[in-house]
Each structure stands twice: as C-alpha cells, then as structure tokens.
Amino acid sequence: MRLRLPFAGTLALTSLLFGGCTFLPERAPSPPPVTSAEFETRVAQLENSLIARCDARQEARLDRQFRHQQALTADVREVGSLLRQLRGDVARLGPPDAPHDATRQCVDAERTSLDNKEVLGRSEWIGLPDVGTYLKARIDSGATTSSLSATEITRFERDGEDWVRFKLGLNEDDSVVEGVRGEWIEAPVDRRVRIIQATGEESRPVISLLMTLGPLREKVQFTLNDRTHLDHPVLLGRRFLLDIAIIDVAEQYLHARPEFPGGRPAADAGADEATDADASPEG
C-alpha cells in the first residue's frame, strides 16, 4: 500500500526541492586581475612612502644632533671664557713674592673702568659705507655733535619729507677715494640745528650716515657744514663717544684705515698720516 502525502505537503516538498538553491550564500565577484603597470605603480607608491618615512626620521635625528652640537658648542665657549678670565686673574696676581703696590692697583682699576670701551686717538680714519670712502676725522670731546664737511648743500622734498643734496667739502690734499670726490650725495634730514655766531644765526641740516671706525660700526648723526678751512673733513663729538669710546690724546690713528673699491690699500695710509699736522682743536 503506497503512502500518500497530503496535497499541501506535496506542494511544500516540491517548493523546497526547486527553491533550495536560494538558501546558498552569494559569492562576491572576483576582483579583476592586476595589470603589470598597476602593480608597478603600487610598488612605486609603497617605496615612496617608505622613503618619505625614512627621510622624516633621518631629518628629526639630524635636527636633534644639531641642537645637541649647538649646546655643546655653547658649553665649550663658556668654559673657554671662564678659563680666559681665570688666566687673567692669575696673571694680575703675579708671582707670590711680586709687590702689589698702589700703582699696580690703580692701573688695574683703570683697566676695569675701560671695559667695553674702544680707545681712540685724537685723529682716526673713519669709513662711510653709504658714500664709499674713507676720511680723516678729528676726535673732540669738546664738541657736542659730529660734523661732516659739505658744500653746495641743497634742500629738496621727496615723498613729503625733507632731504638734502650735497658734495663732500674737500681740499686737494684730503685723503679720499677719488671716485667720490665731487659726487652728489643725497640723504633725508633728521633735524635742523641753529648755530649762533658773531655773523648771525645759521640753520644747518643734520643727517644720519653709517660710519665705521676700527671695530665700531654705528649710525652717526652729522651736522653738514663747510669745513674746508680746517684740517679734518670730519669731527666726532661727545654724542658719538658716549658709552662706546674714550680718547687717548697722546695717540693718533690707532685703528687701520678702512678699504673701499677705488681707494688705496690700508697699508699705504702711513704716508697720509705722516702729513697730518698737529693742529689746534677744531670746532
């Protein structure tokens, strides 16, 4: 006797048999094969990334080493400075049996008071980099301001500010870079000063020029006036000397003449210095 399934069961079994495949999990499509060019591009990208990382690490390491070297250099300089100071103290003490009289104490005190100040003679060579020449200068603590010999001084306006145009006031025997003799120089006016003389009042312009004197390099205010009747085309007064220099009136030309294109070598300055007359103080 055959077993008969109900009609509903037969339908359910048939559905399971024909629809069973729908319960199988779907597979992801396989990626397309990588071409040779794409593979090489990817490898190159990885190499560049690794190189960038290595470079960054190397740069950071070098930066740390550089900072460490700077710190060591600073320490070495500090130790060297301390050693020089100690040697100076030992030298001043001298041998144990050396006499420490009042004269030596006065000299040591004077040296201490002159620290950080440049010693200048009564006459010195100066350089004017903005003009391109050297000139002789008289150092005079009796004068308040510095002065530069100038002729044909002409006022004019530039961008709403007062300017002057002038030529260096020089004699034939003045030592100068010949290329600037007779050349026009222009500079803004810092201020004007009134000069009261027996002949009346006079207003003179004051300009600022970069000046060198030995190791000194300063912006100096110069009053412009004609000094061709005097021995030095430049005079340096107290405002320049203040806090940076002192005068030894027994000496002159303690510092070498600066050199400029077109000028004579500093080694040839001796002949010009020998002709410098020991004139009276200039104003």
XYZ file of C-alpha atoms in Angstrom:
283
model
C 0.000 0.000 0.000
C 1.579 3.281 -1.046
C 1.849 6.129 1.394
C 0.057 9.142 0.116
C 1.033 12.602 1.254
C -1.489 15.289 1.623
C -1.665 17.669 -1.271
C -0.335 20.568 0.853
C 2.701 18.560 1.924
C 3.454 17.644 -1.665
C 3.477 21.299 -2.653
C 5.783 22.207 0.229
C 8.241 19.440 -0.632
C 8.268 20.454 -4.272
C 8.956 24.082 -3.347
C 11.877 23.058 -1.165
C 13.385 20.870 -3.856
C 13.227 23.539 -6.582
C 13.975 26.558 -4.404
C 16.687 25.114 -2.206
C 19.425 26.826 -4.152
C 18.153 30.172 -2.983
C 19.422 29.417 0.532
C 23.070 29.126 -0.626
C 25.280 32.182 0.306
C 26.125 34.551 -2.550
C 29.798 34.752 -3.547
C 31.486 38.163 -4.032
C 32.632 38.775 -7.571
C 36.311 38.145 -8.057
C 38.449 41.298 -8.470
C 39.735 41.908 -11.936
C 43.296 40.813 -12.492
C 46.010 43.433 -11.772
C 47.902 44.576 -14.789
C 51.676 44.877 -14.801
C 51.539 48.681 -14.963
C 49.173 48.863 -11.969
C 51.384 46.505 -9.997
C 54.500 48.596 -10.694
C 52.632 51.804 -9.780
C 51.556 50.331 -6.446
C 55.073 49.143 -5.676
C 56.445 52.601 -6.528
C 53.900 54.201 -4.196
C 54.943 51.913 -1.352
C 58.615 52.653 -1.988
C 57.983 56.417 -1.969
C 56.024 56.117 1.260
C 58.846 54.183 2.929
C 61.451 56.646 1.654
C 59.415 59.618 2.975
C 59.151 57.997 6.387
C 62.876 57.256 6.481
C 63.692 60.811 5.390
C 61.459 62.281 8.103
C 63.075 60.140 10.759
C 66.550 60.977 9.479
C 65.751 64.692 9.447
C 64.426 64.559 13.001
C 67.549 62.681 14.131
C 69.841 65.198 12.417
C 67.901 68.069 13.991
C 68.373 66.547 17.452
C 72.070 66.064 16.777
C 72.409 69.673 15.567
C 70.725 71.055 18.684
C 72.909 68.869 20.849
C 76.008 70.098 18.997
C 74.917 73.711 19.487
C 74.502 73.135 23.201
C 77.944 71.532 23.407
C 79.489 74.410 21.454
C 77.909 76.945 23.809
C 79.230 74.996 26.793
C 82.736 74.899 25.298
C 82.678 78.649 24.659
C 81.515 79.315 28.182
C 84.278 77.131 29.590
C 86.813 78.895 27.362
C 85.603 82.273 28.575
C 85.903 81.149 32.184
C 89.416 79.838 31.529
C 90.488 83.122 29.937
C 89.058 85.012 32.891
C 90.886 82.760 35.334
C 94.141 83.187 33.416
C 93.688 86.940 33.523
C 93.081 86.821 37.276
C 96.188 84.664 37.753
C 98.280 86.990 35.587
C 97.147 90.022 37.583
C 98.040 88.275 40.834
C 101.579 87.622 39.591
C 104.124 85.523 41.457
C 103.650 85.182 45.228
C 106.609 87.461 46.005
C 105.654 90.178 43.491
C 104.968 93.565 45.074
C 101.356 94.743 44.834
C 101.925 98.453 45.215
C 99.400 101.245 44.855
C 100.452 101.969 41.255
C 99.515 98.471 40.056
C 96.189 98.705 41.886
C 95.423 101.993 40.153
C 96.273 100.523 36.742
C 94.032 97.520 37.369
C 91.180 99.802 38.467
C 91.622 101.933 35.347
C 91.547 98.862 33.090
C 88.364 97.687 34.767
C 86.679 101.052 34.180
C 87.618 100.939 30.464
C 85.991 97.573 29.800
C 83.774 97.522 26.690
C 85.003 100.947 25.528
C 87.189 101.452 22.470
C 90.287 103.632 22.862
C 90.643 106.230 20.095
C 93.479 108.576 19.266
C 92.996 112.302 18.746
C 92.802 111.597 14.997
C 91.419 108.470 13.341
C 90.374 107.091 9.960
C 86.663 106.582 9.503
C 84.711 104.843 6.755
C 81.396 105.909 5.235
C 79.992 102.749 3.552
C 76.928 104.616 2.252
C 79.225 107.057 0.443
C 82.026 104.603 -0.394
C 85.042 106.402 1.042
C 87.362 106.825 3.987
C 88.118 110.213 5.565
C 90.264 111.630 8.321
C 88.377 112.509 11.489
C 89.320 114.578 14.492
C 88.023 113.211 17.814
C 86.918 116.095 20.023
C 85.117 115.628 23.331
C 84.655 119.387 23.481
C 82.149 119.280 20.633
C 78.621 118.078 21.296
C 77.673 116.847 17.838
C 79.648 115.347 14.977
C 80.212 117.270 11.775
C 80.820 116.377 8.119
C 82.315 118.826 5.655
C 79.827 119.558 2.884
C 79.400 122.108 0.122
C 76.625 123.033 -2.298
C 74.012 121.910 0.222
C 70.602 121.951 -1.456
C 67.257 121.242 0.175
C 64.523 119.328 -1.650
C 61.422 117.285 -0.869
C 60.931 113.564 -1.513
C 57.742 111.685 -0.630
C 56.694 114.546 1.625
C 59.952 114.512 3.622
C 62.856 116.961 3.766
C 66.031 115.806 2.024
C 69.374 117.391 1.199
C 71.739 117.009 -1.720
C 75.408 117.924 -1.193
C 79.014 117.243 -2.120
C 81.821 116.404 0.264
C 83.709 119.556 1.221
C 87.311 118.543 0.493
C 90.683 120.159 -0.138
C 93.146 118.897 -2.724
C 95.330 117.268 -0.070
C 92.451 115.486 1.724
C 92.733 111.686 1.604
C 89.613 110.249 -0.019
C 88.519 107.679 -2.584
C 88.912 109.824 -5.679
C 85.818 108.355 -7.308
C 83.527 110.109 -4.798
C 85.219 113.496 -4.972
C 82.709 115.891 -6.497
C 79.889 113.324 -6.492
C 76.408 114.289 -5.273
C 75.196 112.650 -2.049
C 71.532 112.563 -1.017
C 70.126 111.866 2.450
C 66.956 112.577 4.454
C 67.143 115.358 7.036
C 66.776 114.117 10.631
C 66.507 117.599 12.100
C 67.982 121.075 11.857
C 70.151 122.899 14.396
C 70.580 126.623 14.932
C 74.131 127.881 15.131
C 74.646 131.328 16.666
C 77.846 133.016 15.507
C 79.225 136.526 15.531
C 77.953 136.962 11.980
C 74.428 135.911 12.982
C 72.274 132.775 13.187
C 72.586 129.857 10.792
C 70.424 126.754 10.360
C 72.273 123.551 9.483
C 70.786 120.198 8.456
C 71.579 117.046 10.411
C 71.694 113.680 8.598
C 72.449 110.107 9.667
C 75.121 108.017 7.938
C 76.540 104.602 8.707
C 80.121 105.031 9.940
C 82.908 102.565 10.725
C 85.916 103.210 12.943
C 88.053 100.186 13.722
C 85.655 97.609 15.211
C 82.915 100.213 15.708
C 80.017 100.316 13.249
C 77.389 102.892 14.161
C 74.746 105.181 12.667
C 76.071 108.663 13.385
C 74.282 111.992 13.123
C 76.377 114.562 11.250
C 75.782 118.282 11.037
C 76.536 119.417 7.478
C 78.737 122.488 7.164
C 81.745 123.637 5.165
C 84.983 122.564 6.927
C 87.359 123.105 4.008
C 89.239 125.699 6.063
C 90.026 123.043 8.708
C 92.469 120.133 8.736
C 89.915 117.315 9.021
C 86.742 116.950 6.956
C 85.082 115.063 9.833
C 84.746 115.851 13.519
C 83.392 113.313 16.026
C 81.834 114.755 19.167
C 80.560 113.600 22.529
C 77.307 112.117 21.284
C 79.273 109.580 19.256
C 81.761 108.849 22.052
C 79.130 108.371 24.750
C 79.359 104.885 26.321
C 81.369 103.336 23.463
C 84.758 105.081 23.263
C 87.329 107.211 25.070
C 90.163 109.395 23.756
C 93.878 108.970 24.333
C 95.130 112.392 23.263
C 98.727 111.153 23.207
C 97.947 108.776 20.340
C 96.540 109.026 16.839
C 95.447 106.574 14.142
C 95.209 103.614 16.484
C 92.888 101.867 14.015
C 93.606 100.888 10.424
C 92.144 102.830 7.534
C 89.145 101.022 6.013
C 89.379 99.946 2.392
C 86.912 100.751 -0.384
C 86.836 99.971 -4.109
C 88.900 102.580 -5.933
C 90.759 103.613 -2.790
C 94.332 102.993 -1.729
C 95.230 99.969 0.430
C 95.205 100.399 4.177
C 98.927 99.603 4.260
C 99.604 102.869 2.359
C 97.885 105.033 4.977
C 101.150 105.781 6.779
C 102.230 108.352 4.186
C 98.934 110.240 4.561
C 99.132 110.052 8.353
C 102.661 111.498 8.348
C 101.403 114.691 6.685
C 98.733 115.209 9.321
C 99.609 118.435 11.104
C 99.091 118.561 14.840
C 96.717 121.468 14.601
C 94.724 123.137 17.319
C 91.325 121.704 18.309
C 88.702 122.184 15.635
C 85.098 123.201 16.040
